[in-house]
mmCIF file of C-alpha atoms in Angstrom:
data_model
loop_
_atom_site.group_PDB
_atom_site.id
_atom_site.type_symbol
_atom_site.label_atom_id
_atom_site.label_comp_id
_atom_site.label_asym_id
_atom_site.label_seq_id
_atom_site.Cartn_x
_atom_site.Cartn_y
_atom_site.Cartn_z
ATOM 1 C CA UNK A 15 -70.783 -52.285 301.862
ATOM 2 C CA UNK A 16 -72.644 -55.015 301.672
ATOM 3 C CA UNK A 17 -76.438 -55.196 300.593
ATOM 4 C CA UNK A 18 -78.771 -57.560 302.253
ATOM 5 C CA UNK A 19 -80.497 -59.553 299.829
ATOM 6 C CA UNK A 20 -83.470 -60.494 301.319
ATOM 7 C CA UNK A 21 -84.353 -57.129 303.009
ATOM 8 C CA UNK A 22 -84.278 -55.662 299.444
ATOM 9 C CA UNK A 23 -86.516 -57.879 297.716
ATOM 10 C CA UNK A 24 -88.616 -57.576 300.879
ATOM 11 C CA UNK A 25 -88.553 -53.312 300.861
ATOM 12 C CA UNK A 26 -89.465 -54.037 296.666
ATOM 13 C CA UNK A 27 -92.229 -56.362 297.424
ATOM 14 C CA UNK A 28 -93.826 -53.701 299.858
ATOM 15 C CA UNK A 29 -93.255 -50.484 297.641
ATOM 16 C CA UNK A 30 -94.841 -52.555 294.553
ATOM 17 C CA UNK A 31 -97.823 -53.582 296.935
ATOM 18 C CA UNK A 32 -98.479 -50.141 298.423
ATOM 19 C CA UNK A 33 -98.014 -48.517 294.974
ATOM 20 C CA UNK A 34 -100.892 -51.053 293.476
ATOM 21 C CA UNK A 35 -103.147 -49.491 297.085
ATOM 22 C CA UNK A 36 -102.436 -46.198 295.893
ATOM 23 C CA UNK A 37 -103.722 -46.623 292.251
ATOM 24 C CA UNK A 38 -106.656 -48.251 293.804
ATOM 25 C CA UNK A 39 -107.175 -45.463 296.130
ATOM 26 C CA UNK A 40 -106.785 -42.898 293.240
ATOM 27 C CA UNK A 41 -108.729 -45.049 290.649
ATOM 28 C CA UNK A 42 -111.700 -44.890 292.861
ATOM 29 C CA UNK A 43 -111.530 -40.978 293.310
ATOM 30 C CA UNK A 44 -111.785 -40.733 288.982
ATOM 31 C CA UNK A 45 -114.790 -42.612 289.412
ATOM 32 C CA UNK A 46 -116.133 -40.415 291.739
ATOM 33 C CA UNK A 47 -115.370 -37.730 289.492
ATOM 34 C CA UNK A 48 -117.024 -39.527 286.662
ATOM 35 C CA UNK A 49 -120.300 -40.058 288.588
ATOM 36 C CA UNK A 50 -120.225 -36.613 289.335
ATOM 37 C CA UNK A 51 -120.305 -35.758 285.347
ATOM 38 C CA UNK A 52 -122.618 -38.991 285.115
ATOM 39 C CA UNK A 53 -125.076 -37.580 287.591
ATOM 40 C CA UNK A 54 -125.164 -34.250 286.001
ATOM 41 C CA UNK A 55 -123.814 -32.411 289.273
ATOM 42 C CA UNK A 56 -123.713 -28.664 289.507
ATOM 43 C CA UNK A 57 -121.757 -26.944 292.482
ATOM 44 C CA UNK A 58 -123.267 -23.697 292.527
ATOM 45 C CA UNK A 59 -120.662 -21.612 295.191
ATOM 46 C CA UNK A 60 -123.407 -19.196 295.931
ATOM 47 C CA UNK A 61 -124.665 -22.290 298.040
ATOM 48 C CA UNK A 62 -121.621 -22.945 299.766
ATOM 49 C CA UNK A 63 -122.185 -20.446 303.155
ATOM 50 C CA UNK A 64 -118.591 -19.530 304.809
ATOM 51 C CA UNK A 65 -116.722 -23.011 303.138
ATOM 52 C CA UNK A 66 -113.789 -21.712 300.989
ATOM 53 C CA UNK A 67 -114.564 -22.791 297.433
ATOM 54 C CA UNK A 68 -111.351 -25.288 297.610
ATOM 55 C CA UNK A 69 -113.213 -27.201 300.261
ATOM 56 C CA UNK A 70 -116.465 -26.810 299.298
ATOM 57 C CA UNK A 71 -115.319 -29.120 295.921
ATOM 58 C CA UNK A 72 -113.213 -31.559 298.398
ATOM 59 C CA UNK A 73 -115.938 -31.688 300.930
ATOM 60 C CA UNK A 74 -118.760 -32.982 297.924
ATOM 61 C CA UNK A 75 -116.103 -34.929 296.162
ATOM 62 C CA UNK A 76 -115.298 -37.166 299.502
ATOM 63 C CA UNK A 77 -118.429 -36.835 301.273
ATOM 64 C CA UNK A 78 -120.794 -37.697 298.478
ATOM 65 C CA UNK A 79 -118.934 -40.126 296.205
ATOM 66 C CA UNK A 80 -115.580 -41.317 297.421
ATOM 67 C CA UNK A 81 -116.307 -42.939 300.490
ATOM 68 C CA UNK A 82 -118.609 -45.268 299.017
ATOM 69 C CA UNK A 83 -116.619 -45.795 296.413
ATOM 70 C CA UNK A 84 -113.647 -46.414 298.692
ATOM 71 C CA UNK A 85 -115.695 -49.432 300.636
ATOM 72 C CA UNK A 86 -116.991 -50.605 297.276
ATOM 73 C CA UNK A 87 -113.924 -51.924 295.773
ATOM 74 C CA UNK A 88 -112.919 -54.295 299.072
ATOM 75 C CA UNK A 89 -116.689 -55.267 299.263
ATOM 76 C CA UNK A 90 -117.594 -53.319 302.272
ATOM 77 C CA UNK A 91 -114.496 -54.343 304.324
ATOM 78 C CA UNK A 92 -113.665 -50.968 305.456
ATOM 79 C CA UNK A 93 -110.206 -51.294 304.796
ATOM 80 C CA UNK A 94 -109.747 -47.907 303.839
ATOM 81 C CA UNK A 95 -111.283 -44.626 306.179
ATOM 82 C CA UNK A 96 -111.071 -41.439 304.582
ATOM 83 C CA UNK A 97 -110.849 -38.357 306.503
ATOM 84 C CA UNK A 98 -110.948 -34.369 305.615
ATOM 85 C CA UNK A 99 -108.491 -31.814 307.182
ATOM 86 C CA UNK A 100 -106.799 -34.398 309.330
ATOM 87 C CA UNK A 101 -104.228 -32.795 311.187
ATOM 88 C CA UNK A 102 -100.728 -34.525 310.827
ATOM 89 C CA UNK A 103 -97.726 -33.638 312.860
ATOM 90 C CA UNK A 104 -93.925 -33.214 310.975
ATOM 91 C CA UNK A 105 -90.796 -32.014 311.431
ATOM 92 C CA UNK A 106 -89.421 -29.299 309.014
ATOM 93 C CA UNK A 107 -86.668 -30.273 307.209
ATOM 94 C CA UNK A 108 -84.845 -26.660 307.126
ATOM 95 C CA UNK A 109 -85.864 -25.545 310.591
ATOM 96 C CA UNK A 110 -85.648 -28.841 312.768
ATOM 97 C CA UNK A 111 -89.096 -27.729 314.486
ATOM 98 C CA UNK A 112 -92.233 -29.737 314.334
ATOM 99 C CA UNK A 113 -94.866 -28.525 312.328
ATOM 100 C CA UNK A 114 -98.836 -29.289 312.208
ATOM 101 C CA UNK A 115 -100.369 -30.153 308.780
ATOM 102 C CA UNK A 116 -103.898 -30.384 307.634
ATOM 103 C CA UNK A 117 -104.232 -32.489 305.219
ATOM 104 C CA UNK A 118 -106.822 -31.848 302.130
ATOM 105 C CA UNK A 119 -107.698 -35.913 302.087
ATOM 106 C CA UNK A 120 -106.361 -38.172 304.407
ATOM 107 C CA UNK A 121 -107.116 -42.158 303.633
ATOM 108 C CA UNK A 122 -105.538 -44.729 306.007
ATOM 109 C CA UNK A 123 -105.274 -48.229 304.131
ATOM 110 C CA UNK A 124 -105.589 -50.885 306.971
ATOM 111 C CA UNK A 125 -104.815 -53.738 304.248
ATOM 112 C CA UNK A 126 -100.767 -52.076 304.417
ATOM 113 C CA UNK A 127 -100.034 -52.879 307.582
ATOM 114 C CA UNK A 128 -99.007 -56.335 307.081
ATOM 115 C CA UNK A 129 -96.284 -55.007 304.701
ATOM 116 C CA UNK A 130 -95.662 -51.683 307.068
ATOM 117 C CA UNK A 131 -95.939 -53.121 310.199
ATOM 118 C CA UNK A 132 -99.036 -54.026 312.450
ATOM 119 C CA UNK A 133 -98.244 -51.105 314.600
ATOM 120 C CA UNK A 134 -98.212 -48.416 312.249
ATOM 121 C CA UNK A 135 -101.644 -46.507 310.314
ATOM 122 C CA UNK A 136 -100.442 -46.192 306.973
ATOM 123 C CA UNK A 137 -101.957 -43.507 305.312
ATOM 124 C CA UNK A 138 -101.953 -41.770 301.538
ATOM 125 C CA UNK A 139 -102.697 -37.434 301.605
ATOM 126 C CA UNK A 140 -104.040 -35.887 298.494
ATOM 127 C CA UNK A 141 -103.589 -31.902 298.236
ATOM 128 C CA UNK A 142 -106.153 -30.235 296.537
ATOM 129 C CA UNK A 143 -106.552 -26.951 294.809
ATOM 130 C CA UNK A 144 -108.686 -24.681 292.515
ATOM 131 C CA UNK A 145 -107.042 -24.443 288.802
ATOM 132 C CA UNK A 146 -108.176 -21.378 287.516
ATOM 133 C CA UNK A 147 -105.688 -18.968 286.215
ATOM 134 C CA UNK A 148 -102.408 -19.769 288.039
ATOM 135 C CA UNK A 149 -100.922 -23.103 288.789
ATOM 136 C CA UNK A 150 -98.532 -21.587 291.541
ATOM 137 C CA UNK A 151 -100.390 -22.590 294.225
ATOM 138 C CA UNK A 152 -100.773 -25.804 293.262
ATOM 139 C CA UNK A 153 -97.167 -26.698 292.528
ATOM 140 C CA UNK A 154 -96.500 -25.041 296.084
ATOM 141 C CA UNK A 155 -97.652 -27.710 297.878
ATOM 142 C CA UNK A 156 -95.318 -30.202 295.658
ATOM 143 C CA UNK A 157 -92.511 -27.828 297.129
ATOM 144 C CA UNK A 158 -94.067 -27.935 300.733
ATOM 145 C CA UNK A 159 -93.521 -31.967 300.412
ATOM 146 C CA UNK A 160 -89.878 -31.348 299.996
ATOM 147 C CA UNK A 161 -89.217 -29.752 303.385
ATOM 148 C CA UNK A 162 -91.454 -32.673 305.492
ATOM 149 C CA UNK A 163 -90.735 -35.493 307.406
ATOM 150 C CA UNK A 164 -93.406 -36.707 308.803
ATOM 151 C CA UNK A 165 -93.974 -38.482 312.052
ATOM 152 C CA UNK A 166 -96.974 -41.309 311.128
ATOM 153 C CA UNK A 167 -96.150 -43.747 308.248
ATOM 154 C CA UNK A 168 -96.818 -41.237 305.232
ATOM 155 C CA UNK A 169 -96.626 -43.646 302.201
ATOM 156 C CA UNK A 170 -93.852 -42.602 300.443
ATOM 157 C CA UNK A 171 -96.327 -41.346 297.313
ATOM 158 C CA UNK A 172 -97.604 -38.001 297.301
ATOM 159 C CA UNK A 173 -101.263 -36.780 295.685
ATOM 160 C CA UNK A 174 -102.443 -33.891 294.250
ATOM 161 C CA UNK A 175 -105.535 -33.085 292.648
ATOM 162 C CA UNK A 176 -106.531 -29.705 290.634
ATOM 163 C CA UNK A 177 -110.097 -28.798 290.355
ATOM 164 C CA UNK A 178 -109.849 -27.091 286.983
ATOM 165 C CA UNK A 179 -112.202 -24.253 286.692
ATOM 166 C CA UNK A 180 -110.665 -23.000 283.323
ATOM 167 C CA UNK A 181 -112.681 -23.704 280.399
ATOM 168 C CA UNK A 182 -110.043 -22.797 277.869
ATOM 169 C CA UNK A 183 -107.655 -24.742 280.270
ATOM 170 C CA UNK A 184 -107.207 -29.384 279.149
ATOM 171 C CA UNK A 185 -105.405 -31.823 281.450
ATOM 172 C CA UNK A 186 -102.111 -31.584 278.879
ATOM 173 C CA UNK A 187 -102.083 -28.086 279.329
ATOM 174 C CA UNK A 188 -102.175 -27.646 282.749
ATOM 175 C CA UNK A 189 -99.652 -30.331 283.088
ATOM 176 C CA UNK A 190 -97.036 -28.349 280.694
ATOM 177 C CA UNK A 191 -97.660 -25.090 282.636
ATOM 178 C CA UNK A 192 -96.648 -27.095 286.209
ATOM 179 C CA UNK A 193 -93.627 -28.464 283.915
ATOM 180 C CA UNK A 194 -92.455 -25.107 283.042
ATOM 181 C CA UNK A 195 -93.228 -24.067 286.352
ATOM 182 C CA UNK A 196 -90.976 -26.616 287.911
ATOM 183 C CA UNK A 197 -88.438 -26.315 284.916
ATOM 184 C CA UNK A 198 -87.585 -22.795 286.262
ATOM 185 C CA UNK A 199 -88.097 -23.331 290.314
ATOM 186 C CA UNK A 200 -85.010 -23.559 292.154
ATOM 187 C CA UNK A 201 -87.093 -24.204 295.516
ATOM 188 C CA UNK A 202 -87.972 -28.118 294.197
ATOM 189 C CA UNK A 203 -85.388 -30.303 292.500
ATOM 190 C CA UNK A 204 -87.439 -32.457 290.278
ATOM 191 C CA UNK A 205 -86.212 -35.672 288.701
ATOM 192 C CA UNK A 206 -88.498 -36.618 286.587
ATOM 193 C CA UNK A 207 -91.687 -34.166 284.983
ATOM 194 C CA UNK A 208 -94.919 -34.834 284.873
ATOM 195 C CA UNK A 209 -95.647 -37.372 282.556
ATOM 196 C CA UNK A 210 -99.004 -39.318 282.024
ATOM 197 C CA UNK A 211 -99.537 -42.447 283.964
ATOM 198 C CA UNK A 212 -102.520 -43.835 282.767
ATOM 199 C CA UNK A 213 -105.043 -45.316 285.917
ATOM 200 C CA UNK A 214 -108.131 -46.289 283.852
ATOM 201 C CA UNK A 215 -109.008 -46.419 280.506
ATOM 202 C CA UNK A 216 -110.872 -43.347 278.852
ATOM 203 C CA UNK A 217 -109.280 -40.985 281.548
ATOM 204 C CA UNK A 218 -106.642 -38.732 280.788
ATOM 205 C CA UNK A 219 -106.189 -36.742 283.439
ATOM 206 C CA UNK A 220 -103.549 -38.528 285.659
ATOM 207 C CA UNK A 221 -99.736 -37.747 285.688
ATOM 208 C CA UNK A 222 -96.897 -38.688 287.394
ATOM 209 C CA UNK A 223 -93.713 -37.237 288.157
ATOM 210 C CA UNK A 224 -90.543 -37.707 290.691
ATOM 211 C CA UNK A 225 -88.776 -34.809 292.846
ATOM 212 C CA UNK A 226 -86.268 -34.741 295.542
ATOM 213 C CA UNK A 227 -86.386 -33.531 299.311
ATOM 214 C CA UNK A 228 -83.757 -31.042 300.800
ATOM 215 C CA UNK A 229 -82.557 -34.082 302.961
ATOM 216 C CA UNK A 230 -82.156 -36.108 299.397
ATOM 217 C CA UNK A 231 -84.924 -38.232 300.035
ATOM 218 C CA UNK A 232 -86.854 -39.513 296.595
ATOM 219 C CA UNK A 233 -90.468 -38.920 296.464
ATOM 220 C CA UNK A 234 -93.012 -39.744 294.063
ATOM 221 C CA UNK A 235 -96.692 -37.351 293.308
ATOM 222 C CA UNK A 236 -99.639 -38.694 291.330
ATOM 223 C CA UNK A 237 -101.468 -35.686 289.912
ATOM 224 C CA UNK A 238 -104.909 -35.900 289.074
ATOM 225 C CA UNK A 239 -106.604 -32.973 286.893
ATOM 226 C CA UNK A 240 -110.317 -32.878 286.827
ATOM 227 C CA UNK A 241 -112.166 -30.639 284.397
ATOM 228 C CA UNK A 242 -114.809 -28.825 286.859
ATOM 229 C CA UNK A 243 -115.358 -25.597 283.883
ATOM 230 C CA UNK A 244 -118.793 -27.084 283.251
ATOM 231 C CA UNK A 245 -120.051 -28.408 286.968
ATOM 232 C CA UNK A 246 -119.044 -24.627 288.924
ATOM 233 C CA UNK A 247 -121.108 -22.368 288.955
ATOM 234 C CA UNK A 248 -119.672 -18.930 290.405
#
């Protein structure tokens, strides 16, 4: 079978391009985590009415520091919109039905569509969840990500964040309790465990790691860990 040259080079071209977006997208959501620390932020949940705690963090974390931090970087361009609990329509890989998901953070990158296609909204999701004295839930929705395919151009990188709220709980340990986690789930088949991927200097809370669909598809999760012991208050 033969391979055609130029389409390769051209689908490596695009993956390296949209991977550099991504790391800008997820670059500016540590700094809006480090303003938060910066600005001395306390998220006290007795203030948070009927929002579930999960969103509650999301909701400040978007709303109050990402978006302009999103707009900053491409000098008010609005090249990128971020959205919360954007509702994105796929088709389940072990039942053939589609399926509605609501996505945790949903940030279309207008600047891809020259390397996607002018027709399509590419767009990067980031799951998020509370880290406080189980990682189950959180390494359920890298196994939910193996049983999609979605319908919209879903860049083929997937994000999850973890609020941790464990004070006796680091970024390295969290990360080997999701490794043993996958080590011994037969639901995800994971090629390669989280490992660090460093994003910006001075932060250590990013990870990376590689997993496999049921249809064989490779897919690719940035994990971001952000120490939130010291800024809830329950």
């Amino acid at each position: 079978m033969k391979i055609n040259a130029s389409n390769f080079s051209r689908n490596r071209k695009r993956l390296s391009l949209t991977q550099l977006r991504v790391n800008k997208i997820l670059t500016c959501v540590i700094n809006s985590y480090e303003k938060i620390i910066s600005d001395g932020v306390v998220y006290n949940y007795s203030e948070k009415g009927s929002i579930k705690e999960e969103d509650y963090l999301r909701n400040r974390l978007v709303d109050d520091y990402l978006e302009y931090e999103l707009n900053n970087i491409e000098d008010n361009t609005n090249r990128f919109a971020v959205n919360k609990e954007v509702g994105e329509e796929y088709i389940g890989l072990t039942d053939n039905k589609p399926h509605n998901d609501p996505i945790d953070i949903h940030i279309m990158d207008y600047a891809l569509k020259d390397a996607w296609g002018q027709k399509t909204k590419p767009y990067f999701a980031i799951e998020c969840k509370r880290l406080v004295t189980s990682v189950s839930s959180y390494v359920n929705d890298t196994e939910k990500a193996t049983k999609r395919k979605y319908r919209k151009l879903r860049l083929p990188f997937e994000g999850q964040l973890g609020f941790i709220e464990n004070n006796k709980w680091s970024s390295n340990i969290v990360a080997e309790l999701i490794n043993k986690n996958l080590i011994s789930n037969s639901n995800i088949k994971t090629t390669r465990n989280l490992e660090k991927y460093i994003l910006k200097k001075d932060f250590d809370g990013s990870y990376f790691s590689e997993h496999e669909k049921v249809n064989d598809t490779s897919f690719s999760v940035f994990h971001l860990f952000f120490d939130y012991s010291d800024i809830v208050v329950k």
